[in-house]
Amino acid sequence: MSSPGTYLAAFLCGGLLCLVGQILIDKTKLTPARILVLYVVAGVVLGATGLYRHLVDLCGAGATVPLTGFGWNLSRGVAEAVAQRGFLGVLSGGVTAAAGGITAAVFFGYLAAVLFRAKPKV
């Protein structure tokens, strides 16, 4: 059972990541796509340095669900695969670690495309 503090930490962490993203959209000329890439790369860099693990331990889903968590998951998968398979793990580790999330994104994207019809902008 999780304590209320865990929920609060997850809410604050996820909310802070969203706030930073919104500020970047409002105050810079960065496109949303570039901000998404920035978040994934930040997660990879923080994961590779070992700093993101502390955030995950403290905030749980507030750190793993946003795109920074996806980047962290990629870096973690690469590190594990390199330890097991050597240099070849660089190519396969990230995709293997994130396979569940990638599969869910493709499946639900396809499902949305089948169930809903796009309307032209006027």
mmCIF file of N, CA, C and O in Angstrom, residues 69-113:
data_model
loop_
_atom_site.group_PDB
_atom_site.id
_atom_site.type_symbol
_atom_site.label_atom_id
_atom_site.label_comp_id
_atom_site.label_asym_id
_atom_site.label_seq_id
_atom_site.Cartn_x
_atom_site.Cartn_y
_atom_site.Cartn_z
ATOM 1 N N GLY A 69 10.870 9.741 -18.364
ATOM 2 C CA GLY A 69 10.897 8.350 -17.906
ATOM 3 C C GLY A 69 11.138 7.384 -19.051
ATOM 4 O O GLY A 69 11.797 6.353 -18.887
ATOM 5 N N PHE A 70 10.614 7.706 -20.231
ATOM 6 C CA PHE A 70 10.870 6.872 -21.409
ATOM 7 C C PHE A 70 12.359 6.911 -21.751
ATOM 8 O O PHE A 70 12.965 5.878 -22.025
ATOM 9 N N GLY A 71 12.948 8.094 -21.704
ATOM 10 C CA GLY A 71 14.385 8.208 -21.957
ATOM 11 C C GLY A 71 15.201 7.452 -20.929
ATOM 12 O O GLY A 71 16.198 6.791 -21.259
ATOM 13 N N TRP A 72 14.785 7.553 -19.669
ATOM 14 C CA TRP A 72 15.474 6.816 -18.599
ATOM 15 C C TRP A 72 15.382 5.313 -18.848
ATOM 16 O O TRP A 72 16.354 4.579 -18.683
ATOM 17 N N ASN A 73 14.214 4.860 -19.267
ATOM 18 C CA ASN A 73 14.010 3.442 -19.556
ATOM 19 C C ASN A 73 14.922 2.989 -20.704
ATOM 20 O O ASN A 73 15.492 1.895 -20.660
ATOM 21 N N LEU A 74 15.069 3.823 -21.724
ATOM 22 C CA LEU A 74 15.968 3.488 -22.827
ATOM 23 C C LEU A 74 17.410 3.353 -22.344
ATOM 24 O O LEU A 74 18.095 2.382 -22.683
ATOM 25 N N SER A 75 17.866 4.319 -21.550
ATOM 26 C CA SER A 75 19.257 4.266 -21.083
ATOM 27 C C SER A 75 19.492 3.076 -20.162
ATOM 28 O O SER A 75 20.549 2.449 -20.206
ATOM 29 N N ARG A 76 18.508 2.762 -19.347
ATOM 30 C CA ARG A 76 18.624 1.611 -18.444
ATOM 31 C C ARG A 76 18.706 0.307 -19.250
ATOM 32 O O ARG A 76 19.514 -0.580 -18.948
ATOM 33 N N GLY A 77 17.880 0.205 -20.279
ATOM 34 C CA GLY A 77 17.906 -0.983 -21.132
ATOM 35 C C GLY A 77 19.227 -1.150 -21.859
ATOM 36 O O GLY A 77 19.746 -2.263 -21.980
ATOM 37 N N VAL A 78 19.781 -0.054 -22.345
ATOM 38 C CA VAL A 78 21.071 -0.114 -23.034
ATOM 39 C C VAL A 78 22.164 -0.545 -22.059
ATOM 40 O O VAL A 78 23.000 -1.396 -22.385
ATOM 41 N N ALA A 79 22.164 0.016 -20.863
ATOM 42 C CA ALA A 79 23.195 -0.341 -19.877
ATOM 43 C C ALA A 79 23.132 -1.829 -19.528
ATOM 44 O O ALA A 79 24.172 -2.498 -19.458
ATOM 45 N N GLU A 80 21.923 -2.347 -19.334
ATOM 46 C CA GLU A 80 21.780 -3.774 -19.006
ATOM 47 C C GLU A 80 22.207 -4.652 -20.176
ATOM 48 O O GLU A 80 22.867 -5.673 -19.990
ATOM 49 N N ALA A 81 21.820 -4.267 -21.390
ATOM 50 C CA ALA A 81 22.166 -5.078 -22.566
ATOM 51 C C ALA A 81 23.659 -5.049 -22.851
ATOM 52 O O ALA A 81 24.231 -6.060 -23.257
ATOM 53 N N VAL A 82 24.303 -3.918 -22.630
ATOM 54 C CA VAL A 82 25.757 -3.845 -22.826
ATOM 55 C C VAL A 82 26.465 -4.735 -21.815
ATOM 56 O O VAL A 82 27.439 -5.418 -22.150
ATOM 57 N N ALA A 83 25.968 -4.762 -20.591
ATOM 58 C CA ALA A 83 26.572 -5.620 -19.569
ATOM 59 C C ALA A 83 26.427 -7.101 -19.931
ATOM 60 O O ALA A 83 27.316 -7.903 -19.643
ATOM 61 N N GLN A 84 25.333 -7.466 -20.601
ATOM 62 C CA GLN A 84 25.095 -8.868 -20.952
ATOM 63 C C GLN A 84 25.703 -9.264 -22.289
ATOM 64 O O GLN A 84 26.257 -10.347 -22.428
ATOM 65 N N ARG A 85 25.560 -8.406 -23.304
ATOM 66 C CA ARG A 85 25.928 -8.784 -24.667
ATOM 67 C C ARG A 85 27.086 -7.985 -25.249
ATOM 68 O O ARG A 85 27.422 -8.165 -26.413
ATOM 69 N N GLY A 86 27.617 -7.072 -24.495
ATOM 70 C CA GLY A 86 28.708 -6.256 -25.015
ATOM 71 C C GLY A 86 28.198 -5.156 -25.927
ATOM 72 O O GLY A 86 27.077 -4.661 -25.772
ATOM 73 N N PHE A 87 29.008 -4.784 -26.903
ATOM 74 C CA PHE A 87 28.695 -3.651 -27.767
ATOM 75 C C PHE A 87 27.374 -3.823 -28.518
ATOM 76 O O PHE A 87 26.686 -2.848 -28.809
ATOM 77 N N LEU A 88 27.001 -5.039 -28.833
ATOM 78 C CA LEU A 88 25.742 -5.282 -29.546
ATOM 79 C C LEU A 88 24.539 -4.812 -28.730
ATOM 80 O O LEU A 88 23.495 -4.470 -29.287
ATOM 81 N N GLY A 89 24.666 -4.763 -27.426
ATOM 82 C CA GLY A 89 23.593 -4.291 -26.564
ATOM 83 C C GLY A 89 23.235 -2.836 -26.781
ATOM 84 O O GLY A 89 22.117 -2.408 -26.492
ATOM 85 N N VAL A 90 24.173 -2.046 -27.329
ATOM 86 C CA VAL A 90 23.900 -0.641 -27.632
ATOM 87 C C VAL A 90 22.761 -0.545 -28.642
ATOM 88 O O VAL A 90 21.915 0.347 -28.562
ATOM 89 N N LEU A 91 22.723 -1.461 -29.583
ATOM 90 C CA LEU A 91 21.723 -1.416 -30.646
ATOM 91 C C LEU A 91 20.379 -1.996 -30.235
ATOM 92 O O LEU A 91 19.340 -1.574 -30.738
ATOM 93 N N SER A 92 20.382 -2.952 -29.322
ATOM 94 C CA SER A 92 19.134 -3.652 -29.007
ATOM 95 C C SER A 92 18.562 -3.349 -27.626
ATOM 96 O O SER A 92 17.367 -3.529 -27.407
ATOM 97 N N GLY A 93 19.359 -2.879 -26.711
ATOM 98 C CA GLY A 93 18.930 -2.739 -25.324
ATOM 99 C C GLY A 93 17.799 -1.762 -25.107
ATOM 100 O O GLY A 93 16.846 -2.038 -24.381
ATOM 101 N N GLY A 94 17.871 -0.591 -25.735
ATOM 102 C CA GLY A 94 16.838 0.419 -25.538
ATOM 103 C C GLY A 94 15.485 -0.019 -26.060
ATOM 104 O O GLY A 94 14.461 0.153 -25.394
ATOM 105 N N VAL A 95 15.479 -0.609 -27.238
ATOM 106 C CA VAL A 95 14.217 -1.053 -27.833
ATOM 107 C C VAL A 95 13.624 -2.211 -27.037
ATOM 108 O O VAL A 95 12.412 -2.272 -26.827
ATOM 109 N N THR A 96 14.474 -3.104 -26.566
ATOM 110 C CA THR A 96 13.986 -4.223 -25.766
ATOM 111 C C THR A 96 13.359 -3.739 -24.461
ATOM 112 O O THR A 96 12.285 -4.187 -24.070
ATOM 113 N N ALA A 97 14.000 -2.782 -23.802
ATOM 114 C CA ALA A 97 13.488 -2.276 -22.529
ATOM 115 C C ALA A 97 12.181 -1.521 -22.708
ATOM 116 O O ALA A 97 11.310 -1.551 -21.842
ATOM 117 N N ALA A 98 12.035 -0.833 -23.835
ATOM 118 C CA ALA A 98 10.847 0.003 -24.063
ATOM 119 C C ALA A 98 9.804 -0.672 -24.944
ATOM 120 O O ALA A 98 8.844 -0.022 -25.363
ATOM 121 N N ALA A 99 9.966 -1.957 -25.213
ATOM 122 C CA ALA A 99 9.069 -2.646 -26.145
ATOM 123 C C ALA A 99 7.609 -2.573 -25.724
ATOM 124 O O ALA A 99 6.723 -2.382 -26.566
ATOM 125 N N GLY A 100 7.324 -2.705 -24.448
ATOM 126 C CA GLY A 100 5.934 -2.646 -23.987
ATOM 127 C C GLY A 100 5.301 -1.294 -24.252
ATOM 128 O O GLY A 100 4.174 -1.204 -24.755
ATOM 129 N N GLY A 101 6.014 -0.226 -23.952
ATOM 130 C CA GLY A 101 5.494 1.120 -24.184
ATOM 131 C C GLY A 101 5.339 1.426 -25.659
ATOM 132 O O GLY A 101 4.358 2.045 -26.085
ATOM 133 N N ILE A 102 6.311 0.999 -26.461
ATOM 134 C CA ILE A 102 6.238 1.224 -27.903
ATOM 135 C C ILE A 102 5.062 0.453 -28.494
ATOM 136 O O ILE A 102 4.291 0.986 -29.305
ATOM 137 N N THR A 103 4.885 -0.785 -28.079
ATOM 138 C CA THR A 103 3.775 -1.594 -28.568
ATOM 139 C C THR A 103 2.434 -0.972 -28.197
ATOM 140 O O THR A 103 1.520 -0.900 -29.028
ATOM 141 N N ALA A 104 2.300 -0.514 -26.973
ATOM 142 C CA ALA A 104 1.051 0.122 -26.541
ATOM 143 C C ALA A 104 0.774 1.381 -27.347
ATOM 144 O O ALA A 104 -0.370 1.625 -27.765
ATOM 145 N N ALA A 105 1.794 2.192 -27.612
ATOM 146 C CA ALA A 105 1.604 3.424 -28.386
ATOM 147 C C ALA A 105 1.152 3.116 -29.808
ATOM 148 O O ALA A 105 0.230 3.756 -30.328
ATOM 149 N N VAL A 106 1.772 2.128 -30.433
ATOM 150 C CA VAL A 106 1.379 1.759 -31.797
ATOM 151 C C VAL A 106 -0.030 1.184 -31.808
ATOM 152 O O VAL A 106 -0.871 1.554 -32.650
ATOM 153 N N PHE A 107 -0.331 0.300 -30.873
ATOM 154 C CA PHE A 107 -1.660 -0.328 -30.830
ATOM 155 C C PHE A 107 -2.765 0.703 -30.609
ATOM 156 O O PHE A 107 -3.763 0.729 -31.327
ATOM 157 N N PHE A 108 -2.604 1.558 -29.606
ATOM 158 C CA PHE A 108 -3.663 2.533 -29.311
ATOM 159 C C PHE A 108 -3.746 3.616 -30.380
ATOM 160 O O PHE A 108 -4.827 4.139 -30.644
ATOM 161 N N GLY A 109 -2.629 3.953 -31.016
ATOM 162 C CA GLY A 109 -2.666 4.878 -32.147
ATOM 163 C C GLY A 109 -3.443 4.286 -33.301
ATOM 164 O O GLY A 109 -4.270 4.957 -33.939
ATOM 165 N N TYR A 110 -3.213 3.013 -33.592
ATOM 166 C CA TYR A 110 -3.952 2.327 -34.646
ATOM 167 C C TYR A 110 -5.435 2.237 -34.289
ATOM 168 O O TYR A 110 -6.304 2.491 -35.129
ATOM 169 N N LEU A 111 -5.720 1.889 -33.054
ATOM 170 C CA LEU A 111 -7.109 1.782 -32.607
ATOM 171 C C LEU A 111 -7.845 3.123 -32.754
ATOM 172 O O LEU A 111 -8.979 3.170 -33.222
ATOM 173 N N ALA A 112 -7.196 4.203 -32.383
ATOM 174 C CA ALA A 112 -7.806 5.535 -32.523
ATOM 175 C C ALA A 112 -8.038 5.868 -33.993
ATOM 176 O O ALA A 112 -9.062 6.450 -34.356
ATOM 177 N N ALA A 113 -7.099 5.484 -34.861
ATOM 178 C CA ALA A 113 -7.257 5.750 -36.296
ATOM 179 C C ALA A 113 -8.412 4.957 -36.884
ATOM 180 O O ALA A 113 -9.121 5.434 -37.774
#
